[in-house]
Short mmCIF file of C-alpha atoms in Angstrom, two decimals:
data_model
loop_
_atom_site.label_atom_id
_atom_site.label_comp_id
_atom_site.label_asym_id
_atom_site.label_seq_id
_atom_site.Cartn_x
_atom_site.Cartn_y
_atom_site.Cartn_z
CA ARG A 1 57.96 72.70 -10.42
CA LYS A 2 54.71 74.59 -10.98
CA GLU A 3 54.81 77.54 -13.35
CA VAL A 4 53.05 79.77 -10.79
CA GLU A 5 53.61 79.08 -7.10
CA GLN A 6 51.71 80.45 -4.14
CA ASP A 7 51.65 79.71 -0.44
CA PRO A 8 48.30 77.94 0.06
CA GLY A 9 47.81 79.40 3.57
CA PRO A 10 45.43 79.78 5.22
CA PHE A 11 46.39 83.20 6.47
CA ASN A 12 44.25 83.82 9.55
CA VAL A 13 44.24 87.52 10.49
CA PRO A 14 42.10 89.83 12.65
CA GLU A 15 39.97 92.57 11.15
CA GLY A 16 42.02 95.66 10.50
CA ALA A 17 45.26 93.77 9.95
CA THR A 18 47.57 94.20 6.99
CA VAL A 19 48.36 91.00 5.12
CA ALA A 20 50.64 90.29 2.17
CA PHE A 21 50.63 87.43 -0.31
CA ASN A 22 53.50 86.48 -2.56
CA CYS A 23 53.65 84.60 -5.82
CA THR A 24 56.55 83.47 -7.98
CA TYR A 25 56.46 82.51 -11.65
CA SER A 26 58.99 80.54 -13.64
CA ASN A 27 58.48 81.67 -17.25
CA SER A 28 60.41 84.88 -17.88
CA ALA A 29 58.45 85.39 -21.12
CA SER A 30 55.23 85.96 -19.18
CA GLN A 31 53.51 89.06 -20.45
CA SER A 32 50.80 90.16 -18.04
CA PHE A 33 49.95 89.56 -14.43
CA PHE A 34 46.75 89.61 -12.43
CA TRP A 35 45.23 88.88 -9.06
CA TYR A 36 41.84 87.19 -9.02
CA ARG A 37 39.66 86.55 -6.02
CA GLN A 38 37.61 83.36 -5.66
CA ASP A 39 34.94 82.89 -3.03
CA CYS A 40 34.03 79.38 -1.92
CA ARG A 41 32.31 77.46 -4.72
CA LYS A 42 32.15 80.55 -6.93
CA GLU A 43 33.88 81.69 -10.09
CA PRO A 44 37.13 83.68 -9.96
CA LYS A 45 36.69 87.42 -10.27
CA LEU A 46 39.33 89.88 -11.37
CA LEU A 47 40.69 91.83 -8.42
CA MET A 48 43.35 93.84 -10.20
CA SER A 49 45.95 93.79 -12.92
CA VAL A 50 49.58 94.10 -11.84
CA TYR A 51 51.82 96.65 -13.52
CA SER A 52 55.59 96.98 -13.44
CA SER A 53 55.34 100.32 -11.67
CA GLY A 54 53.07 98.88 -8.99
CA ASN A 55 49.45 99.86 -8.62
CA GLU A 56 46.96 100.53 -5.90
CA ASP A 57 43.20 100.17 -5.74
CA GLY A 58 41.81 101.35 -2.43
CA ARG A 59 43.09 99.01 0.28
CA PHE A 60 44.81 96.75 -2.24
CA THR A 61 48.34 97.22 -3.59
CA ALA A 62 49.99 95.00 -6.18
CA GLN A 63 53.69 94.89 -7.03
CA LEU A 64 55.63 93.17 -9.80
CA ASN A 65 59.34 92.41 -9.80
CA ARG A 66 60.25 91.07 -13.22
CA ALA A 67 63.92 90.54 -12.34
CA SER A 68 63.01 88.25 -9.47
CA GLN A 69 59.86 86.92 -11.20
CA TYR A 70 57.82 87.79 -8.16
CA ILE A 71 54.35 89.29 -7.65
CA SER A 72 52.81 90.50 -4.43
CA LEU A 73 49.43 91.61 -3.12
CA LEU A 74 49.06 93.74 0.01
CA ILE A 75 45.71 94.17 1.72
CA ARG A 76 45.44 96.92 4.31
CA ASP A 77 42.74 97.27 6.97
CA SER A 78 41.36 93.77 6.33
CA LYS A 79 37.58 93.33 6.35
CA LEU A 80 35.59 90.20 7.08
CA SER A 81 34.44 90.34 3.45
CA ASP A 82 38.05 89.97 2.27
CA SER A 83 37.94 86.30 3.32
CA ALA A 84 38.46 84.36 0.09
CA THR A 85 41.09 82.59 -1.96
CA TYR A 86 43.42 84.88 -3.89
CA LEU A 87 44.70 83.55 -7.20
CA CYS A 88 47.93 84.75 -8.75
CA VAL A 89 47.59 84.64 -12.54
CA VAL A 90 50.23 84.97 -15.23
CA LYS A 91 49.48 85.46 -18.90
CA ARG A 92 51.93 83.49 -20.98
CA SER A 93 50.53 84.31 -24.40
CA SER A 94 47.64 86.22 -25.90
CA TYR A 95 45.20 83.56 -24.82
CA LYS A 96 46.69 81.44 -22.09
CA LEU A 97 46.38 82.26 -18.41
CA ILE A 98 48.35 80.20 -15.90
CA PHE A 99 46.72 80.13 -12.47
CA GLY A 100 48.36 79.54 -9.15
CA SER A 101 46.53 77.21 -6.77
CA GLY A 102 45.59 80.18 -4.60
CA THR A 103 46.23 81.56 -1.14
CA ARG A 104 43.37 81.30 1.33
CA LEU A 105 42.66 84.28 3.57
CA LEU A 106 40.47 84.13 6.67
CA VAL A 107 39.69 87.42 8.37
CA ARG A 108 38.30 86.96 11.90
CA PRO A 109 36.28 89.47 13.96
CA SER B 1 27.53 95.57 -20.24
CA GLN B 2 28.76 92.07 -20.92
CA THR B 3 27.22 89.02 -19.27
CA ILE B 4 28.27 85.40 -19.41
CA HIS B 5 25.89 82.56 -18.70
CA GLN B 6 26.52 78.89 -18.03
CA TRP B 7 24.16 76.02 -17.50
CA PRO B 8 23.42 73.86 -15.79
CA ALA B 9 24.76 75.11 -12.47
CA THR B 10 25.17 71.61 -11.07
CA LEU B 11 25.12 68.19 -12.69
CA VAL B 12 25.42 64.63 -11.44
CA GLN B 13 26.12 62.08 -14.15
CA PRO B 14 26.97 58.36 -14.18
CA VAL B 15 30.27 57.13 -15.58
CA GLY B 16 29.99 56.49 -19.30
CA SER B 17 27.17 58.95 -19.90
CA PRO B 18 27.45 61.86 -22.36
CA LEU B 19 27.95 65.48 -21.37
CA SER B 20 26.96 68.82 -22.83
CA LEU B 21 27.68 72.10 -21.05
CA GLU B 22 26.72 75.40 -22.61
CA CYS B 23 28.10 78.89 -22.28
CA THR B 24 26.77 82.07 -23.87
CA VAL B 25 28.02 85.63 -23.77
CA GLU B 26 25.91 88.76 -24.17
CA GLY B 27 26.88 92.33 -24.87
CA THR B 28 29.96 91.78 -27.01
CA SER B 29 30.87 90.57 -30.49
CA ASN B 30 33.56 88.12 -31.55
CA PRO B 31 34.78 87.36 -28.03
CA ASN B 32 37.57 84.91 -27.30
CA LEU B 33 36.01 82.03 -25.37
CA TYR B 34 37.60 79.59 -22.96
CA TRP B 35 36.77 76.43 -21.04
CA TYR B 36 38.58 75.75 -17.77
CA ARG B 37 38.32 72.98 -15.22
CA GLN B 38 39.07 73.30 -11.53
CA ALA B 39 39.50 70.03 -9.66
CA ALA B 40 38.84 70.06 -5.92
CA GLY B 41 41.56 72.01 -4.09
CA ARG B 42 43.51 72.70 -7.26
CA GLY B 43 44.18 75.52 -9.69
CA LEU B 44 42.31 76.21 -12.89
CA GLN B 45 43.37 74.28 -15.96
CA LEU B 46 42.70 75.60 -19.45
CA LEU B 47 40.94 72.96 -21.56
CA PHE B 48 39.99 74.75 -24.80
CA TYR B 49 39.92 78.21 -26.28
CA SER B 50 38.31 79.70 -29.35
CA VAL B 51 39.03 82.90 -31.23
CA GLY B 52 36.09 82.57 -33.63
CA ILE B 53 33.23 80.42 -34.90
CA GLY B 54 34.41 76.89 -35.59
CA GLN B 55 37.95 77.64 -34.36
CA ILE B 56 38.90 75.49 -31.37
CA SER B 57 42.31 75.01 -29.78
CA SER B 58 42.81 72.16 -27.34
CA GLU B 59 45.25 72.52 -24.50
CA VAL B 60 44.96 69.17 -22.80
CA PRO B 61 44.32 65.82 -24.56
CA GLN B 62 41.37 64.07 -22.96
CA ASN B 63 37.94 62.69 -23.66
CA LEU B 64 36.38 66.14 -23.84
CA SER B 65 35.67 68.24 -26.93
CA ALA B 66 34.48 71.77 -27.55
CA SER B 67 32.50 73.46 -30.28
CA ARG B 68 31.57 77.02 -31.15
CA PRO B 69 28.51 76.91 -33.40
CA GLN B 70 27.72 80.62 -32.99
CA ASP B 71 29.75 83.73 -32.25
CA ARG B 72 28.76 83.92 -28.60
CA GLN B 73 28.09 80.26 -27.83
CA PHE B 74 30.65 77.75 -26.60
CA ILE B 75 29.82 74.12 -25.82
CA LEU B 76 31.83 71.52 -23.92
CA SER B 77 31.00 67.89 -24.63
CA SER B 78 31.96 64.35 -23.89
CA LYS B 79 30.70 61.10 -25.36
CA LYS B 80 31.56 59.05 -22.24
CA LEU B 81 32.33 60.60 -18.88
CA LEU B 82 35.07 59.30 -16.61
CA LEU B 83 35.26 59.62 -12.82
CA SER B 84 38.22 61.95 -13.30
CA ASP B 85 36.01 64.38 -15.24
CA SER B 86 34.42 65.54 -11.99
CA GLY B 87 35.15 69.16 -11.22
CA PHE B 88 34.10 72.76 -11.53
CA TYR B 89 33.85 73.79 -15.19
CA LEU B 90 34.22 77.46 -15.94
CA CYS B 91 33.64 79.33 -19.16
CA ALA B 92 35.40 82.65 -19.67
CA TRP B 93 35.59 85.36 -22.31
CA SER B 94 37.99 88.09 -23.27
CA ALA B 95 37.72 90.93 -25.73
CA GLY B 96 40.77 90.44 -27.94
CA ALA B 97 44.32 89.24 -28.42
CA ASP B 98 46.04 91.98 -26.43
CA PRO B 99 48.12 90.34 -23.69
CA ALA B 100 46.73 92.83 -21.24
CA ASP B 101 43.15 91.74 -21.95
CA THR B 102 41.63 90.17 -18.92
CA GLN B 103 39.37 87.14 -18.88
CA TYR B 104 35.99 87.18 -17.20
CA PHE B 105 34.40 84.04 -15.87
CA GLY B 106 30.88 82.67 -15.89
CA PRO B 107 29.27 81.21 -12.75
CA GLY B 108 30.45 77.70 -13.55
CA THR B 109 28.99 74.20 -13.66
CA ARG B 110 29.79 71.82 -10.83
CA LEU B 111 29.96 68.29 -12.32
CA THR B 112 30.02 65.13 -10.24
CA VAL B 113 30.58 61.85 -12.05
CA LEU B 114 29.53 58.80 -10.06
#
């Protein structure tokens, strides 16, 4: 079993739709959580950190459920530019990030 | 602001040839540095990390090695490439040991071993 699991998708949604991605992690000692975005053939870029209380950044909302070892990302009012692969990332120690394989999002006109 | 550079951007090498990929960071001192590899259609795998000059930790045994000759320079090397070394190599940096510290990635080197 992978330490971080994500649905690979693709999620194919129309512009303006709301879409949610889920991620589960297996190591209860995980310390920090992030969502990164990766465009095709580009480097991953930090989208947002995920806090226990939940956090929002514009159209993006991230939630963490430590009891269920579950992280989510909600995107409202999807834009064409949101098309990318979204990586769920768990920090196991001070230096080690564990990446999920990513969920691909396609936003169509 | 901090900037991370990697070169070359793309590389095609024959099996058995040597490899040297370079990463440099600007705008920060004593960064933590990382090398990752992303195989086609797969997640990122941490290869090496360094918390200071000459300090290298290896995560995955393989025919690759890393060195940190200067504070903001990180080099990934191989004496003899294998076909399985093909992939997207990413260098990253972070500011410290705080678990909440995020890692920021360079533009990557796409390596094809033929």
